[in-house]
Amino acid sequence: MTIKKAVIPAAGLGTRFLPATKAQPKEMLPVVDKPAIQYIVEEAVASGIESIIIVTGRNKRSIEDHFDRSIELEQTLEEKGKKEILAELQGISNLASIHYIRQREPLGLGHAVLSARQFIGDEPFAVLLGDDLMMSKKPALRQLMDVHEKMGTDVVGVQHVAPEDVSKYGIIDPRACTGSVYELADLVEKPSVDEAPSMIAVMGRYVLNPSIFPVLEFLERGTGGEIQLTDALRKQCAASPIHAVLLEGQRYDIGDKFGYLRAGIEMALSRPEMRGQVLAYLDGLHGRMAVQ
Ligand code: G1P
């Protein structure tokens, strides 16, 4: 079945990024000239998603303002003849049909997804996490949707990680592999490196069947005292097959300070109008630092 709806959880406090996130949502931190969450919405739309529900919390109003129209700004740009940026702004508010719901308690990713149940109804849907920015030829979510359309199963996006990073992620236990698609025997949330079944980590992209909702509803709290989506998938996995697709493309963890810097630099390098300038700067910087 084609996936038309997506959930973007955005209720997190952004504590890894304080003080920048004291008075603004982490999802609104700019990567070059766009807030991080706009890249996520654009990936969803490029994958074929038509309706998005963003699960927000307190202090997240600027996300709604960003995807809304700004009539005064549009009028001013019109009067000044700034057609290009005007069209870009109008494009943002026309990207998709975007809805909002508040997660009343910070009970984790599984709980955030469960909050979107009424909006999703009885159809398969996508989940995209805002900390994972993906730069790829085929949109990352589309890579999952292609597998779901063939198999009809729950699908998660994965990439290999270094041993020291294993405990930050949901880790899969693959049973079989065909090309870039794994069939899962199990998956576990944030294991220690000694207990990890592999070094292949879930990267913040999911396509889920609505049968996940009753599982989430009755799930006990897991790692960090939170309702974990990985734990719900683990239960699903015991009952019916789940697949993982090895994502093609570069992923940036923008919840991490260095990951955020890398994303800014590499996204700027991917823009033809900035590439030369940034490369020249990096070259010069390298020279300057070597001299010091
Ligand atoms: C969440 C998921 C985890 C996944 C990760 C990807 O963890 O719980 O399974 O691997 O996102 O970024 P979080 O980073 O929210 O702690």
mmCIF file with all atom_site columns, N, CA and C and ligand atoms in Angstrom, residues 109 129 132 168-170 189-190 202-204 206 228 230 251, ligand 1:
data_model
loop_
_atom_site.group_PDB
_atom_site.id
_atom_site.type_symbol
_atom_site.label_atom_id
_atom_site.label_alt_id
_atom_site.label_comp_id
_atom_site.label_asym_id
_atom_site.label_entity_id
_atom_site.label_seq_id
_atom_site.pdbx_PDB_ins_code
_atom_site.Cartn_x
_atom_site.Cartn_y
_atom_site.Cartn_z
_atom_site.occupancy
_atom_site.B_iso_or_equiv
_atom_site.pdbx_formal_charge
_atom_site.auth_seq_id
_atom_site.auth_comp_id
_atom_site.auth_asym_id
_atom_site.auth_atom_id
_atom_site.pdbx_PDB_model_num
ATOM   1  N N  . LEU A 1 109 ? 10.033 8.284  22.375 1.00 0.00 ? 109 LEU A N  1
ATOM   2  C CA . LEU A 1 109 ? 9.696  8.196  20.952 1.00 0.00 ? 109 LEU A CA 1
ATOM   3  C C  . LEU A 1 109 ? 8.435  7.357  20.694 1.00 0.00 ? 109 LEU A C  1
ATOM   4  N N  . LEU A 1 129 ? 12.882 10.991 12.112 1.00 0.00 ? 129 LEU A N  1
ATOM   5  C CA . LEU A 1 129 ? 13.414 11.677 13.285 1.00 0.00 ? 129 LEU A CA 1
ATOM   6  C C  . LEU A 1 129 ? 14.291 12.854 12.859 1.00 0.00 ? 129 LEU A C  1
ATOM   7  N N  . ASP A 1 132 ? 18.331 13.092 12.603 1.00 0.00 ? 132 ASP A N  1
ATOM   8  C CA . ASP A 1 132 ? 19.040 12.378 11.537 1.00 0.00 ? 132 ASP A CA 1
ATOM   9  C C  . ASP A 1 132 ? 18.795 13.059 10.201 1.00 0.00 ? 132 ASP A C  1
ATOM   10 N N  . LYS A 1 168 ? 24.445 4.187  21.386 1.00 0.00 ? 168 LYS A N  1
ATOM   11 C CA . LYS A 1 168 ? 23.593 5.373  21.183 1.00 0.00 ? 168 LYS A CA 1
ATOM   12 C C  . LYS A 1 168 ? 22.344 5.048  20.372 1.00 0.00 ? 168 LYS A C  1
ATOM   13 N N  . TYR A 1 169 ? 22.259 3.812  19.850 1.00 0.00 ? 169 TYR A N  1
ATOM   14 C CA . TYR A 1 169 ? 21.241 3.531  18.836 1.00 0.00 ? 169 TYR A CA 1
ATOM   15 C C  . TYR A 1 169 ? 20.422 2.277  19.121 1.00 0.00 ? 169 TYR A C  1
ATOM   16 N N  . GLY A 1 170 ? 19.336 2.123  18.344 1.00 0.00 ? 170 GLY A N  1
ATOM   17 C CA . GLY A 1 170 ? 18.668 0.849  18.234 1.00 0.00 ? 170 GLY A CA 1
ATOM   18 C C  . GLY A 1 170 ? 19.525 -0.002 17.308 1.00 0.00 ? 170 GLY A C  1
ATOM   19 N N  . GLU A 1 189 ? 17.313 -1.766 21.889 1.00 0.00 ? 189 GLU A N  1
ATOM   20 C CA . GLU A 1 189 ? 17.574 -0.329 22.059 1.00 0.00 ? 189 GLU A CA 1
ATOM   21 C C  . GLU A 1 189 ? 18.822 -0.095 22.903 1.00 0.00 ? 189 GLU A C  1
ATOM   22 N N  . LYS A 1 190 ? 19.748 0.641  22.347 1.00 0.00 ? 190 LYS A N  1
ATOM   23 C CA . LYS A 1 190 ? 20.968 1.108  23.024 1.00 0.00 ? 190 LYS A CA 1
ATOM   24 C C  . LYS A 1 190 ? 21.669 0.035  23.873 1.00 0.00 ? 190 LYS A C  1
ATOM   25 N N  . VAL A 1 202 ? 19.781 1.608  13.719 1.00 0.00 ? 202 VAL A N  1
ATOM   26 C CA . VAL A 1 202 ? 18.571 2.231  13.154 1.00 0.00 ? 202 VAL A CA 1
ATOM   27 C C  . VAL A 1 202 ? 18.807 3.739  13.074 1.00 0.00 ? 202 VAL A C  1
ATOM   28 N N  . MET A 1 203 ? 18.560 4.305  11.888 1.00 0.00 ? 203 MET A N  1
ATOM   29 C CA . MET A 1 203 ? 18.902 5.698  11.635 1.00 0.00 ? 203 MET A CA 1
ATOM   30 C C  . MET A 1 203 ? 17.707 6.647  11.506 1.00 0.00 ? 203 MET A C  1
ATOM   31 N N  . GLY A 1 204 ? 16.734 6.504  12.343 1.00 0.00 ? 204 GLY A N  1
ATOM   32 C CA . GLY A 1 204 ? 15.679 7.532  12.391 1.00 0.00 ? 204 GLY A CA 1
ATOM   33 C C  . GLY A 1 204 ? 14.724 7.586  11.212 1.00 0.00 ? 204 GLY A C  1
ATOM   34 N N  . TYR A 1 206 ? 11.507 5.137  9.579  1.00 0.00 ? 206 TYR A N  1
ATOM   35 C CA . TYR A 1 206 ? 10.694 3.940  9.795  1.00 0.00 ? 206 TYR A CA 1
ATOM   36 C C  . TYR A 1 206 ? 9.487  3.979  8.863  1.00 0.00 ? 206 TYR A C  1
ATOM   37 N N  . GLN A 1 228 ? 9.721  3.012  24.309 1.00 0.00 ? 228 GLN A N  1
ATOM   38 C CA . GLN A 1 228 ? 10.650 2.939  23.184 1.00 0.00 ? 228 GLN A CA 1
ATOM   39 C C  . GLN A 1 228 ? 10.001 2.301  21.955 1.00 0.00 ? 228 GLN A C  1
ATOM   40 N N  . THR A 1 230 ? 11.638 1.078  19.552 1.00 0.00 ? 230 THR A N  1
ATOM   41 C CA . THR A 1 230 ? 12.411 -0.145 19.280 1.00 0.00 ? 230 THR A CA 1
ATOM   42 C C  . THR A 1 230 ? 11.815 -1.344 20.023 1.00 0.00 ? 230 THR A C  1
ATOM   43 N N  . ARG A 1 251 ? 24.646 10.402 6.371  1.00 0.00 ? 251 ARG A N  1
ATOM   44 C CA . ARG A 1 251 ? 23.753 10.770 7.469  1.00 0.00 ? 251 ARG A CA 1
ATOM   45 C C  . ARG A 1 251 ? 24.506 11.658 8.453  1.00 0.00 ? 251 ARG A C  1
HETATM 46 C C1 . G1P B 2 .   ? 16.261 7.136  18.654 1.00 0.00 ? 1   G1P B C1 1
HETATM 47 C C2 . G1P B 2 .   ? 15.831 5.665  18.645 1.00 0.00 ? 1   G1P B C2 1
HETATM 48 C C3 . G1P B 2 .   ? 17.028 4.780  18.284 1.00 0.00 ? 1   G1P B C3 1
HETATM 49 C C4 . G1P B 2 .   ? 17.610 5.217  16.960 1.00 0.00 ? 1   G1P B C4 1
HETATM 50 C C5 . G1P B 2 .   ? 18.004 6.706  17.020 1.00 0.00 ? 1   G1P B C5 1
HETATM 51 C C6 . G1P B 2 .   ? 18.454 7.200  15.653 1.00 0.00 ? 1   G1P B C6 1
HETATM 52 O O1 . G1P B 2 .   ? 17.145 7.343  19.735 1.00 0.00 ? 1   G1P B O1 1
HETATM 53 O O2 . G1P B 2 .   ? 15.300 5.332  19.911 1.00 0.00 ? 1   G1P B O2 1
HETATM 54 O O3 . G1P B 2 .   ? 16.603 3.440  18.211 1.00 0.00 ? 1   G1P B O3 1
HETATM 55 O O4 . G1P B 2 .   ? 18.718 4.422  16.637 1.00 0.00 ? 1   G1P B O4 1
HETATM 56 O O5 . G1P B 2 .   ? 16.889 7.514  17.438 1.00 0.00 ? 1   G1P B O5 1
HETATM 57 O O6 . G1P B 2 .   ? 18.935 8.496  15.723 1.00 0.00 ? 1   G1P B O6 1
HETATM 58 P P1 . G1P B 2 .   ? 17.472 8.816  20.311 1.00 0.00 ? 1   G1P B P1 1
HETATM 59 O O7 . G1P B 2 .   ? 18.568 9.370  19.454 1.00 0.00 ? 1   G1P B O7 1
HETATM 60 O O8 . G1P B 2 .   ? 16.214 9.618  20.220 1.00 0.00 ? 1   G1P B O8 1
HETATM 61 O O9 . G1P B 2 .   ? 17.928 8.593  21.727 1.00 0.00 ? 1   G1P B O9 1
#
